XYZ file of C-alpha atoms in Angstrom:
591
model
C 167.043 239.688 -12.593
C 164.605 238.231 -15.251
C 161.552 237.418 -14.375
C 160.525 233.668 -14.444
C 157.245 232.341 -16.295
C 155.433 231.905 -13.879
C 156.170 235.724 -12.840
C 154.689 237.240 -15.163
C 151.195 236.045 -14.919
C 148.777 238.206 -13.225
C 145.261 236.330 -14.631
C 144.348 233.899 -16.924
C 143.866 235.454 -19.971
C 148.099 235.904 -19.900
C 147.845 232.185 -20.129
C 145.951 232.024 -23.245
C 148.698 234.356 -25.226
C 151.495 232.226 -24.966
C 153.050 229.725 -27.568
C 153.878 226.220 -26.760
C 157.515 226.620 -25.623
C 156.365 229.488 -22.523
C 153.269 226.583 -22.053
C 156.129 223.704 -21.484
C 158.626 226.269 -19.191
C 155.617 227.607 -17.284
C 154.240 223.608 -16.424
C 158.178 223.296 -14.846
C 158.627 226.553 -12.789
C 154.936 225.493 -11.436
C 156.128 221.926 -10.880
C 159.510 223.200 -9.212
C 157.136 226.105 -7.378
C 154.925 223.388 -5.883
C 157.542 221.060 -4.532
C 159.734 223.621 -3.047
C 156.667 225.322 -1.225
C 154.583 222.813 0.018
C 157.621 220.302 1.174
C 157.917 223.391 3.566
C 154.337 223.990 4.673
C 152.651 220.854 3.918
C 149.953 219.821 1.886
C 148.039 218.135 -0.937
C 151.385 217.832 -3.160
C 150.953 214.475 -5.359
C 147.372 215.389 -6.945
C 148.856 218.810 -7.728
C 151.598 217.329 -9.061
C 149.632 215.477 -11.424
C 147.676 218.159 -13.113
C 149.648 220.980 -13.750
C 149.656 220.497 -17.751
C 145.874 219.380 -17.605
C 145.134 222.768 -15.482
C 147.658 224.910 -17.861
C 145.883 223.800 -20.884
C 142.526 224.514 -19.882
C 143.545 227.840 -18.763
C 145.044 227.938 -22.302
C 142.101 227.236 -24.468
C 138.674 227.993 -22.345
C 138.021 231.930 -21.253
C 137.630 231.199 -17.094
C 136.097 234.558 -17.338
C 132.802 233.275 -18.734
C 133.943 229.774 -19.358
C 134.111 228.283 -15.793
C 135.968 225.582 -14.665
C 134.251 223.406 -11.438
C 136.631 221.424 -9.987
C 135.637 218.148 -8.124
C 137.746 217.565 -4.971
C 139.382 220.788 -4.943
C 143.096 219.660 -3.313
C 143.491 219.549 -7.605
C 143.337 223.532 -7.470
C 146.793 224.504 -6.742
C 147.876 225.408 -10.678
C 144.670 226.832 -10.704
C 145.227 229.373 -8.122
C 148.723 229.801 -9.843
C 147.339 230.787 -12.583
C 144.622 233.201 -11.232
C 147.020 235.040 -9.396
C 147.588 233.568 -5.991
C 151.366 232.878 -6.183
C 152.074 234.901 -2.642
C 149.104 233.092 -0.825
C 151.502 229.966 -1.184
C 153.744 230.617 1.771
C 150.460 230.874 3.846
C 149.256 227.241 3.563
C 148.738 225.253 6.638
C 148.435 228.480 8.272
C 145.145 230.222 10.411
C 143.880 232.565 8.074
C 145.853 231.701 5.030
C 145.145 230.059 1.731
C 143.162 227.536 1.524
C 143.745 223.570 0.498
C 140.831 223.795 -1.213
C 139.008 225.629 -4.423
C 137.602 228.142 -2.136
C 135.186 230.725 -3.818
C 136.249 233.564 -1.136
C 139.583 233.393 -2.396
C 138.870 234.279 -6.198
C 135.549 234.872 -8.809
C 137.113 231.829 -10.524
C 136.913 229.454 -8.047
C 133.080 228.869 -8.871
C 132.351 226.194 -6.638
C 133.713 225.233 -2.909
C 135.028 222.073 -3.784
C 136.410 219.907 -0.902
C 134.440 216.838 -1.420
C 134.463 214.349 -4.354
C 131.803 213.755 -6.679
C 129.949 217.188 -6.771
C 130.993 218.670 -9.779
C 128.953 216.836 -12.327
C 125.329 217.452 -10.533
C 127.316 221.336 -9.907
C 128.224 222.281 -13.676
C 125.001 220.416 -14.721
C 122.681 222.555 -13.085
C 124.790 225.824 -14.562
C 124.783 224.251 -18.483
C 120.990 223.809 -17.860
C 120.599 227.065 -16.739
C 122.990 228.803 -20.282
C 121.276 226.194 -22.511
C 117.394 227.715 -20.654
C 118.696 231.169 -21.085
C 120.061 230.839 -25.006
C 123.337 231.183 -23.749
C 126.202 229.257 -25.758
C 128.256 229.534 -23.042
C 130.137 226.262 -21.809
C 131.004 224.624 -18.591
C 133.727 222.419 -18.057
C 134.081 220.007 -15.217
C 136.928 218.460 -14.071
C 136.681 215.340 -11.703
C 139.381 212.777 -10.498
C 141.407 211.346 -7.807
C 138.463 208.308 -7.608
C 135.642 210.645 -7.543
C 134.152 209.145 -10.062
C 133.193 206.476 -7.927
C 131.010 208.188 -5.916
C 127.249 207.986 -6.208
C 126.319 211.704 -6.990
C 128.960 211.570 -9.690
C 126.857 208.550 -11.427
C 123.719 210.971 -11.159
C 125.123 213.788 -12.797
C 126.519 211.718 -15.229
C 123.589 209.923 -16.299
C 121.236 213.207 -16.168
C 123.863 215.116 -18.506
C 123.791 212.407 -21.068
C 120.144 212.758 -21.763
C 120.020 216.756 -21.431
C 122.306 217.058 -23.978
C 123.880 219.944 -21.888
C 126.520 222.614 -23.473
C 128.692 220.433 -20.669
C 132.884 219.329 -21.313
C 133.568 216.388 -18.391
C 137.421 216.086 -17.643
C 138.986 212.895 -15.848
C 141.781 213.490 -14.390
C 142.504 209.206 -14.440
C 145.647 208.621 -12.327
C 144.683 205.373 -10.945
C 144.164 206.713 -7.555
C 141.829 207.909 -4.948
C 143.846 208.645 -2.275
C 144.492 204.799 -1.896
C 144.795 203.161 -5.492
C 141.519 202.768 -7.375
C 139.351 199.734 -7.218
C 136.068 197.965 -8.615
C 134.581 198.169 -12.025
C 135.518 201.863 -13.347
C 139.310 200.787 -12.387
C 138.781 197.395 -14.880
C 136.830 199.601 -17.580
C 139.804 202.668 -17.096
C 142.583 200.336 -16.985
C 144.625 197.963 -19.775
C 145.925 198.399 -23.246
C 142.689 198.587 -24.652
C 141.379 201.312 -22.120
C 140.242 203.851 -25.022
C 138.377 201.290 -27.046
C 136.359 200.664 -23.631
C 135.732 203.877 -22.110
C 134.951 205.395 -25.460
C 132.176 202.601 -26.018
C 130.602 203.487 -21.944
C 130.187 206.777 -22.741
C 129.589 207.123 -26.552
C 126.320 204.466 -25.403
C 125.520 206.453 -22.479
C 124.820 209.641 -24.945
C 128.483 211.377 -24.894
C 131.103 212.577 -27.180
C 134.325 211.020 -26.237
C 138.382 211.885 -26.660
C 140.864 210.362 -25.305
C 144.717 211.597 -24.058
C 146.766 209.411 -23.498
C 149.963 211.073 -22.464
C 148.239 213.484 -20.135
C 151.762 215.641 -19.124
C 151.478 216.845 -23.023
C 150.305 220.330 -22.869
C 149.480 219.847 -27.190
C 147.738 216.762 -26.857
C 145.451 217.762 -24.306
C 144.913 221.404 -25.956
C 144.320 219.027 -29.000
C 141.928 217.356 -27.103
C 140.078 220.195 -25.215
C 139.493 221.733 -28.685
C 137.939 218.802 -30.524
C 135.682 219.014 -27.788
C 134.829 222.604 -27.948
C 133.325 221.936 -31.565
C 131.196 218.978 -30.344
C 129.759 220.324 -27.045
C 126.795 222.196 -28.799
C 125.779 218.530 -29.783
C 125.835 216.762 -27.099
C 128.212 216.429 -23.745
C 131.508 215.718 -24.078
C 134.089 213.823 -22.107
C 137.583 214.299 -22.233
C 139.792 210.890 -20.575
C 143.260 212.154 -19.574
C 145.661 209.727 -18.359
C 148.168 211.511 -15.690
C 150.302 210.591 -13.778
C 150.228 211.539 -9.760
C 153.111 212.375 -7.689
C 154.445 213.538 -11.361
C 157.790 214.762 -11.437
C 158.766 214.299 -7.453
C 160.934 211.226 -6.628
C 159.783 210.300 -4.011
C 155.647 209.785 -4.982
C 157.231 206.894 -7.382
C 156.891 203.890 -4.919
C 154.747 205.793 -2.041
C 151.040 203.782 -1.517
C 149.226 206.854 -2.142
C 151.543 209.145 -4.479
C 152.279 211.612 -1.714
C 148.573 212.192 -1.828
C 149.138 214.662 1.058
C 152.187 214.719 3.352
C 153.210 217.447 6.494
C 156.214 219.312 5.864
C 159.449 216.781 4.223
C 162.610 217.184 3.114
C 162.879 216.717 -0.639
C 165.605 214.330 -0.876
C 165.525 212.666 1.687
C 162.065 212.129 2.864
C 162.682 212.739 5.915
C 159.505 213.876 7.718
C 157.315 212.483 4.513
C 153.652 211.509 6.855
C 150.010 212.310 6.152
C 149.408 212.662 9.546
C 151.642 213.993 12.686
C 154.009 211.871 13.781
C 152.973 210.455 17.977
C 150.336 208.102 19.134
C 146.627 208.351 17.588
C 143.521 206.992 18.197
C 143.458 205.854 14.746
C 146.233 203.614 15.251
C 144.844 202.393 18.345
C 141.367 201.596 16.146
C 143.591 199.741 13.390
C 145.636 197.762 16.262
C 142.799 196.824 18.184
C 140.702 195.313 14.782
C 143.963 193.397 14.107
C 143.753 191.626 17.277
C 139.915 190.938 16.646
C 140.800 189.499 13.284
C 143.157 187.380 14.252
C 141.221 186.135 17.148
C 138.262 185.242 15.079
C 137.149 185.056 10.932
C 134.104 186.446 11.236
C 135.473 190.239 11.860
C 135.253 192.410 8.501
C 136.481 196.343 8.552
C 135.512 198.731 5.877
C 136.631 201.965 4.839
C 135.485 204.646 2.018
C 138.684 205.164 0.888
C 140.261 206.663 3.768
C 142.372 204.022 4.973
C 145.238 205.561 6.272
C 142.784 208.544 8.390
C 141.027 205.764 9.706
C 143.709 203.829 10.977
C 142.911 199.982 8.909
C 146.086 201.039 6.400
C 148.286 198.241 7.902
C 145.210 195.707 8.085
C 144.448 195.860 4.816
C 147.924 194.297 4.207
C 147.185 191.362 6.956
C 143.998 190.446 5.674
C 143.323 191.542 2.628
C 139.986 189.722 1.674
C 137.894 190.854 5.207
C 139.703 194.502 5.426
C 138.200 196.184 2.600
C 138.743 199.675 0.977
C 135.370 199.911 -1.130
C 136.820 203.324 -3.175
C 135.021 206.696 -2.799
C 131.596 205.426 -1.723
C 130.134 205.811 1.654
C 126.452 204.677 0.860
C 127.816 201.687 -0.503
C 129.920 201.018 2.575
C 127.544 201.557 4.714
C 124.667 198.993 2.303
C 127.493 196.202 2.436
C 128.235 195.993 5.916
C 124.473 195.945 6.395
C 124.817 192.804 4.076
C 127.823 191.335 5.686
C 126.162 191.524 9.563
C 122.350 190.559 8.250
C 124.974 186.977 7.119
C 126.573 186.854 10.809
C 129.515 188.591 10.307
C 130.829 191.209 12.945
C 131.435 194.545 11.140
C 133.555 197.766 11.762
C 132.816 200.810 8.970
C 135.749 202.825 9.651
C 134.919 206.440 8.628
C 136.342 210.185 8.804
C 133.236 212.770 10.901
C 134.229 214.361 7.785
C 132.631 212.179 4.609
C 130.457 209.710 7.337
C 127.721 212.491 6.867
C 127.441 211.252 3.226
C 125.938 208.366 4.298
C 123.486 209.572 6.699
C 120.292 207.473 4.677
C 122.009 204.290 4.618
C 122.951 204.789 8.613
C 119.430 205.658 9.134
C 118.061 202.975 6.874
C 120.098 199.988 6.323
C 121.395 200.265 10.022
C 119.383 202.130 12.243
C 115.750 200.963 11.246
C 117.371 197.275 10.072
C 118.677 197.465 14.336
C 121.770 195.452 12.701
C 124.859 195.295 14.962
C 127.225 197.085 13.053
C 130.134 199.466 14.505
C 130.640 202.593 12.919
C 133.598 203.881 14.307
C 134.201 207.498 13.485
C 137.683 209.503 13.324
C 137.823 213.261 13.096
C 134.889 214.147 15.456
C 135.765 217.998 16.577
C 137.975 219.840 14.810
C 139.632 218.487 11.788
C 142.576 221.302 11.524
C 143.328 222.785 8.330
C 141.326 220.781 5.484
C 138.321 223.807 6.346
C 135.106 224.450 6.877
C 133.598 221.443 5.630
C 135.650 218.369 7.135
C 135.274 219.757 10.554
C 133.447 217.222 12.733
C 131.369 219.088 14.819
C 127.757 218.806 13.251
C 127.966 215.042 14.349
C 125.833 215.357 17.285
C 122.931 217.084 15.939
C 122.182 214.707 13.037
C 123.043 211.582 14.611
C 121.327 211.905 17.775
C 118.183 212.367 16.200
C 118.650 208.601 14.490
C 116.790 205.620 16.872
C 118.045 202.780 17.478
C 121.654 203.437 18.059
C 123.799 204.278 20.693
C 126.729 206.835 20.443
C 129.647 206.449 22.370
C 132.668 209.279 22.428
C 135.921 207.312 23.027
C 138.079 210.675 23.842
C 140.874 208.711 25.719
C 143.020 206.124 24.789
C 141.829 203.474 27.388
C 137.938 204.122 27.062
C 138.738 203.713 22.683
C 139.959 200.675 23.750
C 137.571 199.212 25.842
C 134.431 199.853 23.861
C 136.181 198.456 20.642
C 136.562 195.226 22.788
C 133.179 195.282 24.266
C 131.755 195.323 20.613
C 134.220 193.021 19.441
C 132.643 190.045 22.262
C 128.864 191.762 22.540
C 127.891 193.737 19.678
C 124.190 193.192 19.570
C 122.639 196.408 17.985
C 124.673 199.212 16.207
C 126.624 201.789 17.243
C 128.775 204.552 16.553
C 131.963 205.280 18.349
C 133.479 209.174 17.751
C 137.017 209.733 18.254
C 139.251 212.701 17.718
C 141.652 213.191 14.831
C 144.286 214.442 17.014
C 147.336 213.309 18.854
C 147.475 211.200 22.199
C 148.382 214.026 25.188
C 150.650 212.040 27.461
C 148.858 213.929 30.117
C 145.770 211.715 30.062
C 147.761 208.928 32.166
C 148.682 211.507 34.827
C 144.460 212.822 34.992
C 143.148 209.746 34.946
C 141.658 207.573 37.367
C 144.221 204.526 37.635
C 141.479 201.879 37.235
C 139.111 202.378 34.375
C 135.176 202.791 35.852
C 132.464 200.696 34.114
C 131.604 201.927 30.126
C 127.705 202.692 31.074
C 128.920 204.721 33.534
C 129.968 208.732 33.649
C 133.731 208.718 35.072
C 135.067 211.005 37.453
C 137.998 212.553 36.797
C 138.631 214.757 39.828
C 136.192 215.374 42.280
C 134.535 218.612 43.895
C 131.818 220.677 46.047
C 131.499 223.528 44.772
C 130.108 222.409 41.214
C 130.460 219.930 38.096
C 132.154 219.974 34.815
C 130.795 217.988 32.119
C 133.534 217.140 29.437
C 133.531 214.972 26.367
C 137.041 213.209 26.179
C 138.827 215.941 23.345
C 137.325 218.389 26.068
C 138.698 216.813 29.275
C 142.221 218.465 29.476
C 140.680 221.678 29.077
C 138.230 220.556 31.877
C 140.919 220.355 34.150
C 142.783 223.796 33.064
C 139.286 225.151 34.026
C 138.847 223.194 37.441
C 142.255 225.079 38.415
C 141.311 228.591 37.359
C 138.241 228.518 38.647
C 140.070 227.269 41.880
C 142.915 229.181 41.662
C 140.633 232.760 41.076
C 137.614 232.128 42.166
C 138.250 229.870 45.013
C 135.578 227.204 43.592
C 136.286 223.926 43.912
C 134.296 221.787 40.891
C 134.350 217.873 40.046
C 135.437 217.125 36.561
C 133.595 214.262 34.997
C 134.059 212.338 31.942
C 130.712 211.978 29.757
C 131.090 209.566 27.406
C 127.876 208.772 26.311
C 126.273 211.162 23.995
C 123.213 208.711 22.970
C 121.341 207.547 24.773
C 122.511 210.040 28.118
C 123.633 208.531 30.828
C 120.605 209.347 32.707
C 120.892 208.032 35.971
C 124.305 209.321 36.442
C 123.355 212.807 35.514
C 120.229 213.469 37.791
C 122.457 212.548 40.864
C 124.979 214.908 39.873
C 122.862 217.421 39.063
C 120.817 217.366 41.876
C 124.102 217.405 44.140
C 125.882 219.892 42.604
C 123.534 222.757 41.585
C 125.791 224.358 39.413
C 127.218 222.712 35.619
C 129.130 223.617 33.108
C 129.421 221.104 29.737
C 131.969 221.473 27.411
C 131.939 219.813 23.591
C 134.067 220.772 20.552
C 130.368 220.783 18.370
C 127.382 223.318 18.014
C 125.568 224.351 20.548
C 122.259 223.298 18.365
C 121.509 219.604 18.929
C 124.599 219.313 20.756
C 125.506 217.396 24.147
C 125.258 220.689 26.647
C 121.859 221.740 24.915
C 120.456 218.050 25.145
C 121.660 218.019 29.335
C 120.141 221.515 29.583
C 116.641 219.962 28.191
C 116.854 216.986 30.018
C 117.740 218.978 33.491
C 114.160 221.123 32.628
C 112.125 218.075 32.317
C 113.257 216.641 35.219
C 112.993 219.639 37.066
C 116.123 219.559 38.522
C 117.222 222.972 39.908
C 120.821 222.908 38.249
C 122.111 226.513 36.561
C 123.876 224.884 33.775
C 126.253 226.576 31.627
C 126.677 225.410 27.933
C 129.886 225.933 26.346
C 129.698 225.176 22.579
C 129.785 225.935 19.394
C 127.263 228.900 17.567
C 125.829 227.240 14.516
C 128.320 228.635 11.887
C 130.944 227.421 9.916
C 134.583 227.494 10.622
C 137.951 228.008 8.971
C 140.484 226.081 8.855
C 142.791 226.195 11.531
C 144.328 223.799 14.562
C 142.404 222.712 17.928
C 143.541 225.816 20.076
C 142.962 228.487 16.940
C 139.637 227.683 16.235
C 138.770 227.472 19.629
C 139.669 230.870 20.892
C 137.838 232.118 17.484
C 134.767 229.888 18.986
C 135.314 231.185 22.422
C 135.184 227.393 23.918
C 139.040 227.644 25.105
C 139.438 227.757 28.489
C 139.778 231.536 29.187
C 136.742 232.515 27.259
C 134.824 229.992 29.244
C 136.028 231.429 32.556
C 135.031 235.057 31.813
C 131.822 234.093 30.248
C 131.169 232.466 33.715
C 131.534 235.281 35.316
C 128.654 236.871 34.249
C 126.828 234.100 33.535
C 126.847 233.351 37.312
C 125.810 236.690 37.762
């Protein structure tokens, strides 16, 4: 059988000898490569879709080998690894251990930069053209940023430093309109209409760059055209190159999706059938977007706000109801953060709806505009714990340690459906300083109604789940089912009989609660789906020494490390936090 295209490529530099017609039939067996394989294992399939002829053509007329490409939000990378010879990692997508979504540098020299957040390629490649243009080197550095990344505010740094450097430095937008919700605000206005060249060549030619301009961005000549006229300019000054694409490009179905088929699990290609960017059950998300419906229609003075995560945070459907106080502010969580200061310093009752994941990027603005402002805003926080397989940097469980450390603002972790609920209500009638409220990104287990107390105990309160003599387990909510599993092995093997309790409350502790328990019980384990450093069982552990309290206390968390990517039960057998690590580590730590 002859070998396809796509086949035949073992690194980049096979790229660079074909001729136009191999250029075209390789951009279609990657497109047809692509759909086939990630309809089946899930993924980031619309922004690949959209920049396989971008991604050919730069393999086609820069040198990777000393010419490095630094991709911004790496879920663009998947012709890249193509064409650096990942082909067979495909089929391990989505899997523990396998490829990653994401421009991972452990997976290939030519992944330069771990890219899984927007806007850091700019300030990235920057600091590596400063360094060849130091050194003598003529070497140049090409960065590629899109999917609304351009928004963000480290993206505006970069690109305003490069300018006046005059940096050996090529800037690629990838302009498809989108973030992973359709673009908004000013860069959408200057990137958009028929006269879109005339205005984006006058920003940046003023700002101190060269500009060209493609407008059909699935031509593989145009853009090589493009790419080139570049290469002779760059030792002059900076030079960006405006593609127009298109994403979703070539599958049917991204045509009249919201986002393009930014990401989707598994789905049949014809049909659509199974076509989601999240599992399909009952999330806490939804219960966040259900319960600021019914706030917003109950009063006018209720505003939500989202970074450009709409969907993860659960406000998708509201910002169809009420379009003018649900707002999607693009790829900027400073900003988000600044303007609902704004909109609750002017009365208004505010919900910032974030992902653990990108919430970090706005850790000044939290500390500033909210914390030491003492306005009552509600951050309410999806994707605390594990986030599955996006990797090692959109895991939420670094949360604790920064955020506890802010004054002025109390943390709640809403880890079951009915205690999500009732806070969001309580801050809907009583919000009087700010908060943050962390929630899984995980499905609803059906089992919380059968563990549960039947009648909800008071918010300020720790809640017992199951009581006990023999000792006390400390849970936060996404911890509370493996609480249980450990209440009956330690009964069912040890014949110890401990009290499961809900925590809750991770600042300020519930004090009160805890001495009394502590005292009574003598013996404690915590559990928490975070590092150990700054984390919940470290903080109890501290507070149990002050007070003197003669409680051996066993803290089950994560070591300060990053993670892979992987699911809930995966990453916590690799952490040793699942149940049956925690029972033999008991064992001796008893001893």
């Amino acid at each position: 059988m002859k070998k396809s295209t796509l086949d035949l490529i073992t690194s980049s530099s096979d790229i660079r000898k074909m001729n136009s017609e191999e250029l075209e039939t390789l951009a279609s067996e990657i497109r047809n490569f692509l759909i086939n394989t990630i309809s089946k294992t899930g993924g980031h399939i619309g922004a690949n879709l959209g920049v396989i002829e971008l991604t050919i053509s730069l393999h086609s007329v820069f040198d990777v080998s000393y010419e490095p490409l630094v991709f911004d939000v790496g879920h663009q990378g998947y012709t890249h690894k193509l064409l650096t010879g990942r082909k067979d990692a495909f089929k391990s997508l989505n899997k523990f251990g396998g490829m990653s979504r994401f421009i991972t540098n452990s997976e290939s020299p030519y992944d330069i930069l771990d890219a899984s957040h927007g806007g850091t390629a700019i300030s990235t490649a920057s600091g590596m053209a400063y360094s060849n243009k130091m050194s003598g080197s003529s070497d140049i550095v090409v960065a590629i940023i899109g999917d609304g990344s351009l928004v963000e505010g480290m993206a505006f740094e970069g690109l305003n430093y490069a300018a006046q450097e005059k940096l050996p430095l090529i800037i690629v937008i990838n302009d498809n309109g989108m973030a992973i919700a359709p673009n908004i605000g000013g860069i959408k206005n200057l990137f958009s209409g028929s006269n879109w060249i005339e205005k984006s060549r006058a920003w940046f030619e003023n700002m101190g760059y060269a500009y060209e301009a493609v407008d059909e961005g699935h031509s593989i000549p145009e853009i090589c055209s493009a790419l080139q006229k570049a290469r002779a300019q760059v030792h002059l000054k900076p030079v960006v190159v405006h593609i127009k694409t298109e994403k979703g490009r070539g599958l049917e179905l991204a045509k009249n999706h919201p986002y393009k088929l930014h990401f989707s699990m598994p789905f049949d290609t014809d049909t659509g059938e199974g076509v989601s960017a999240t599992p399909i059950g009952e999330s806490y998300q939804a219960i966040v977007g259900d319960s600021l419906s019914d706030f917003m229609t109950r009063s006018e003075d209720i505003f939500a706000i989202t970074p450009a995560t709409p969907y993860a945070s659960g406000i998708e459907e509201l910002m169809k109801k009420f379009p003018n106080r649900a707002i999607d502010v693009g790829m900027a969580e400073q900003h988000a953060v600044g303007m609902a200061a704004g909109l609750a310093i002017k009365g208004k009752n505010v919900f910032v709806c974030f992902q653990a994941t990108f919430m970090q990027r706005a850790i000044d603005q939290i500390f500033h505009d909210i914390c030491y402002t003492k306005v009552p805003i509600t951050i309410v926080s999806a994707r605390s714990g594990f986030s599955g397989y996006d990797g090692p940097t959109h895991h939420g469980i670094y949360d604790f340690g920064f955020l506890r450390t802010l004054p002025n603002i109390e943390i709640f972790y809403a880890g079951t459906k009915r205690d999500l609920k009732a806070i969001l209500e309580e801050r809907y009638r009583n919000a009087k300083s700010p908060m943050i409220i962390l929630h899984p990104y995980e499905l609803i287990s059906p089992l919380q109604d059968q563990f549960l107390p039947k009648k909800i105990s008071p918010l300020d309160r720790m809640e017992c789940v199951e009581e006990g003599t023999e000792g006390i387990i400390i849970a936060l909510g996404n911890k509370l089912i493996d609480a249980i599993n450990l209440k009956k092995m330690l009964f069912e093997k040890k014949k110890q009989n401990f009290a499961v309790y809900n925590l809750r409350w991770v600042n300020p502790l519930p004090i009160k609660d805890l001495k009394f328990l502590l005292r009574k019980y003598k013996k404690a384990i915590t559990l928490e789906e975070s590092v150990k450093n700054g984390g919940i069982g470290t903080a109890i552990n501290d507070f149990a020494c002050s007070e003197k309290i003669d409680c051996r206390i066993y803290v089950s968390a994560i070591e300060n490390k990053f993670l892979p990517a992987g699911n809930k039960q995966e990453l916590s057998e690799l952490a040793e936090i699942d149940v049956k690590s925690i029972f033999q580590q008991l064992e001796s730590f008893w001893r």
